[in-house]
């Protein structure tokens, strides 16, 4: 059975992260088995986990349906922290659906609310998710700012080494894309000493 933590994906299902996309590498069989275990459970924790699993399996329409149900249930309970976490997971589905502007708008609202209430774990979760969405949108400078912020927030929390390591990997990957983009800008290469234009 997968180990699940608030604000994180099931540990035994995530094999690592693709350094070219920042997306999770998934044990598809384990994800499918865990989804079967959850069956028709409708508790908020089950809905949250099912939304994540369906997203990881690429079943995005189903993931959105379940994520919306989780948001409705969290709103009904009146627990604002639970609601915020459900909103972040729904925004992750929007990201995977390619609705990047919509996802970034939602995640920015989540980051701001988490920061206002000093919900540091949720802020780190939301800002890391927003950074990955900026990355998908090829907004590398914004992505770098967010994934770097996530490292500091997780260090502040005393997060596990694996959580911090995944954030550091994201920083290194995004930094490489920022550097590459800068090198490809017109006029980014300085002329050689003594050279003249047109020569």
Short mmCIF file of C-alpha atoms in Angstrom, two decimals:
data_model
loop_
_atom_site.label_atom_id
_atom_site.label_comp_id
_atom_site.label_asym_id
_atom_site.label_seq_id
_atom_site.Cartn_x
_atom_site.Cartn_y
_atom_site.Cartn_z
CA UNK A 1 0.00 0.00 0.00
CA UNK A 2 1.29 3.43 -0.85
CA UNK A 3 2.36 5.80 1.88
CA UNK A 4 0.48 9.09 1.54
CA UNK A 5 1.21 12.44 3.19
CA UNK A 6 -0.75 15.69 3.05
CA UNK A 7 0.57 17.89 0.27
CA UNK A 8 2.51 15.07 -1.35
CA UNK A 9 2.08 12.22 -3.79
CA UNK A 10 2.05 8.57 -2.65
CA UNK A 11 5.69 7.76 -1.99
CA UNK A 12 5.93 4.22 -3.38
CA UNK A 13 4.30 5.27 -6.64
CA UNK A 14 6.66 8.15 -7.46
CA UNK A 15 9.94 6.77 -8.83
CA UNK A 16 11.60 10.15 -9.33
CA UNK A 17 11.30 13.16 -11.59
CA UNK A 18 11.97 13.62 -15.28
CA UNK A 19 14.78 16.20 -15.52
CA UNK A 20 13.49 17.53 -18.83
CA UNK A 21 9.87 18.11 -17.74
CA UNK A 22 9.95 18.18 -13.89
CA UNK A 23 7.05 15.74 -13.98
CA UNK A 24 6.85 12.64 -11.83
CA UNK A 25 8.09 9.29 -13.11
CA UNK A 26 5.36 6.88 -12.07
CA UNK A 27 5.06 3.19 -11.29
CA UNK A 28 1.89 2.77 -13.35
CA UNK A 29 1.10 -0.66 -11.96
CA UNK A 30 1.40 0.50 -8.35
CA UNK A 31 -0.71 3.57 -9.11
CA UNK A 32 -3.42 1.41 -10.68
CA UNK A 33 -3.41 -1.01 -7.75
CA UNK A 34 -3.70 1.82 -5.24
CA UNK A 35 -6.59 3.30 -7.21
CA UNK A 36 -8.31 -0.09 -7.07
CA UNK A 37 -7.74 -0.22 -3.30
CA UNK A 38 -9.44 3.15 -2.88
CA UNK A 39 -12.41 1.88 -4.89
CA UNK A 40 -15.53 3.94 -4.31
CA UNK A 41 -14.33 5.61 -1.09
CA UNK A 42 -15.56 9.18 -0.85
CA UNK A 43 -13.76 10.56 2.20
CA UNK A 44 -11.87 13.78 1.54
CA UNK A 45 -8.49 12.08 1.96
CA UNK A 46 -9.52 9.34 -0.49
CA UNK A 47 -10.76 11.88 -3.03
CA UNK A 48 -7.52 13.87 -2.77
CA UNK A 49 -5.43 10.76 -3.32
CA UNK A 50 -7.60 9.55 -6.20
CA UNK A 51 -7.29 12.94 -7.92
CA UNK A 52 -3.49 12.67 -7.71
CA UNK A 53 -3.43 9.06 -8.92
CA UNK A 54 -5.74 9.74 -11.86
CA UNK A 55 -3.60 12.73 -12.85
CA UNK A 56 -0.43 10.64 -12.71
CA UNK A 57 -2.10 7.94 -14.81
CA UNK A 58 -3.09 10.51 -17.42
CA UNK A 59 -6.82 10.07 -16.83
CA UNK A 60 -7.28 13.82 -16.68
CA UNK A 61 -11.04 14.17 -17.20
CA UNK A 62 -11.66 11.73 -14.34
CA UNK A 63 -9.01 13.48 -12.26
CA UNK A 64 -10.77 16.81 -12.72
CA UNK A 65 -14.14 15.35 -11.74
CA UNK A 66 -12.67 13.89 -8.55
CA UNK A 67 -10.65 17.04 -7.80
CA UNK A 68 -13.80 19.16 -8.13
CA UNK A 69 -15.64 16.78 -5.79
CA UNK A 70 -12.79 17.11 -3.26
CA UNK A 71 -12.97 20.91 -3.43
CA UNK A 72 -16.75 20.83 -2.89
CA UNK A 73 -16.44 18.47 0.06
CA UNK A 74 -13.62 20.50 1.64
CA UNK A 75 -15.67 23.68 1.22
CA UNK A 76 -18.63 21.98 2.88
CA UNK A 77 -16.53 20.98 5.92
CA UNK A 78 -15.41 24.57 6.44
CA UNK A 79 -11.75 23.56 6.91
CA UNK A 80 -9.89 26.25 4.96
CA UNK A 81 -6.55 24.42 5.03
CA UNK A 82 -8.12 21.28 3.58
CA UNK A 83 -9.86 23.41 0.95
CA UNK A 84 -6.60 25.07 -0.03
CA UNK A 85 -4.86 21.72 -0.47
CA UNK A 86 -7.73 20.46 -2.63
CA UNK A 87 -7.54 23.60 -4.77
CA UNK A 88 -3.81 23.06 -5.36
CA UNK A 89 -4.43 19.47 -6.46
CA UNK A 90 -7.16 20.64 -8.83
CA UNK A 91 -4.78 23.25 -10.26
CA UNK A 92 -2.23 20.47 -10.87
CA UNK A 93 -4.83 18.74 -13.04
CA UNK A 94 -5.39 22.00 -14.94
CA UNK A 95 -1.62 22.13 -15.52
CA UNK A 96 -1.61 18.62 -16.94
CA UNK A 97 -4.59 19.52 -19.15
CA UNK A 98 -2.50 22.34 -20.61
CA UNK A 99 -4.69 25.06 -19.07
CA UNK A 100 -1.61 26.84 -17.80
CA UNK A 101 -2.94 30.38 -17.37
CA UNK A 102 -5.91 29.08 -15.41
CA UNK A 103 -3.65 26.91 -13.25
CA UNK A 104 -1.23 29.76 -12.53
CA UNK A 105 -4.10 32.08 -11.54
CA UNK A 106 -5.52 29.49 -9.15
CA UNK A 107 -2.12 28.62 -7.69
CA UNK A 108 -1.26 32.29 -7.15
CA UNK A 109 -4.44 32.65 -5.11
CA UNK A 110 -3.45 29.56 -3.11
CA UNK A 111 0.09 30.86 -2.49
CA UNK A 112 -1.24 34.21 -1.30
CA UNK A 113 -3.80 32.65 1.03
CA UNK A 114 -1.32 30.16 2.50
CA UNK A 115 1.21 32.94 3.07
CA UNK A 116 -1.40 35.17 4.74
CA UNK A 117 -2.25 32.40 7.22
CA UNK A 118 1.33 31.17 7.76
CA UNK A 119 0.44 27.74 6.38
CA UNK A 120 4.03 27.10 5.36
CA UNK A 121 3.61 23.50 4.18
CA UNK A 122 0.73 24.49 1.92
CA UNK A 123 2.60 27.53 0.69
CA UNK A 124 5.55 25.32 -0.29
CA UNK A 125 3.19 22.86 -2.02
CA UNK A 126 1.43 25.64 -3.95
CA UNK A 127 4.55 27.59 -4.90
CA UNK A 128 6.34 24.44 -6.13
CA UNK A 129 3.28 23.53 -8.20
CA UNK A 130 3.14 27.04 -9.64
CA UNK A 131 6.84 26.86 -10.50
CA UNK A 132 6.28 23.65 -12.46
CA UNK A 133 3.37 25.28 -14.27
CA UNK A 134 5.50 28.30 -15.19
CA UNK A 135 8.09 25.78 -16.44
CA UNK A 136 5.50 24.15 -18.70
CA UNK A 137 4.67 27.63 -20.01
CA UNK A 138 8.40 28.21 -20.73
CA UNK A 139 8.37 31.11 -18.24
CA UNK A 140 11.69 29.99 -16.85
CA UNK A 141 12.56 33.05 -14.75
CA UNK A 142 9.23 32.84 -12.92
CA UNK A 143 9.65 29.09 -12.56
CA UNK A 144 13.10 29.56 -11.03
CA UNK A 145 11.82 32.10 -8.51
CA UNK A 146 9.07 29.70 -7.39
CA UNK A 147 11.08 26.49 -7.14
CA UNK A 148 13.82 28.38 -5.27
CA UNK A 149 11.21 29.73 -2.84
CA UNK A 150 9.93 26.18 -2.33
CA UNK A 151 13.42 25.06 -1.22
CA UNK A 152 13.62 27.77 1.43
CA UNK A 153 10.10 27.07 2.67
CA UNK A 154 10.78 23.34 2.97
CA UNK A 155 14.07 23.98 4.76
CA UNK A 156 12.21 26.30 7.14
CA UNK A 157 9.71 23.51 7.80
CA UNK A 158 12.44 20.97 8.48
CA UNK A 159 11.12 18.86 5.62
CA UNK A 160 12.54 15.43 4.87
CA UNK A 161 15.80 15.24 2.90
CA UNK A 162 13.94 13.61 -0.02
CA UNK A 163 11.47 16.51 -0.22
CA UNK A 164 14.27 19.07 -0.13
CA UNK A 165 16.30 17.08 -2.66
CA UNK A 166 13.38 17.02 -5.13
CA UNK A 167 13.11 20.80 -4.80
CA UNK A 168 16.87 21.25 -5.30
CA UNK A 169 16.74 19.09 -8.43
CA UNK A 170 13.94 21.31 -9.76
CA UNK A 171 16.07 24.40 -9.09
CA UNK A 172 19.05 22.93 -10.95
CA UNK A 173 16.92 21.89 -13.94
CA UNK A 174 15.15 25.25 -14.22
CA UNK A 175 18.43 27.14 -13.78
CA UNK A 176 19.86 25.23 -16.74
CA UNK A 177 16.89 26.31 -18.88
CA UNK A 178 17.27 29.92 -17.73
CA UNK A 179 20.97 29.86 -18.64
CA UNK A 180 20.24 28.30 -22.03
CA UNK A 181 17.55 30.90 -22.79
CA UNK A 182 19.96 33.71 -21.91
CA UNK A 183 22.67 32.28 -24.14
CA UNK A 184 20.25 32.09 -27.08
CA UNK A 185 19.11 35.72 -26.85
CA UNK A 186 20.26 37.98 -29.69
CA UNK A 187 23.37 39.89 -28.71
CA UNK A 188 24.02 37.65 -25.73
CA UNK A 189 27.47 36.69 -26.98
CA UNK A 190 30.03 39.45 -26.53
CA UNK A 191 32.11 40.33 -29.65
CA UNK A 192 35.66 39.15 -29.66
CA UNK A 193 38.28 41.80 -28.77
CA UNK A 194 39.43 43.71 -31.85
CA UNK A 195 36.57 42.51 -34.03
CA UNK A 196 34.58 44.95 -36.12
CA UNK A 197 30.92 44.76 -37.15
CA UNK A 198 30.47 43.05 -40.49
CA UNK A 199 33.95 41.55 -40.48
#
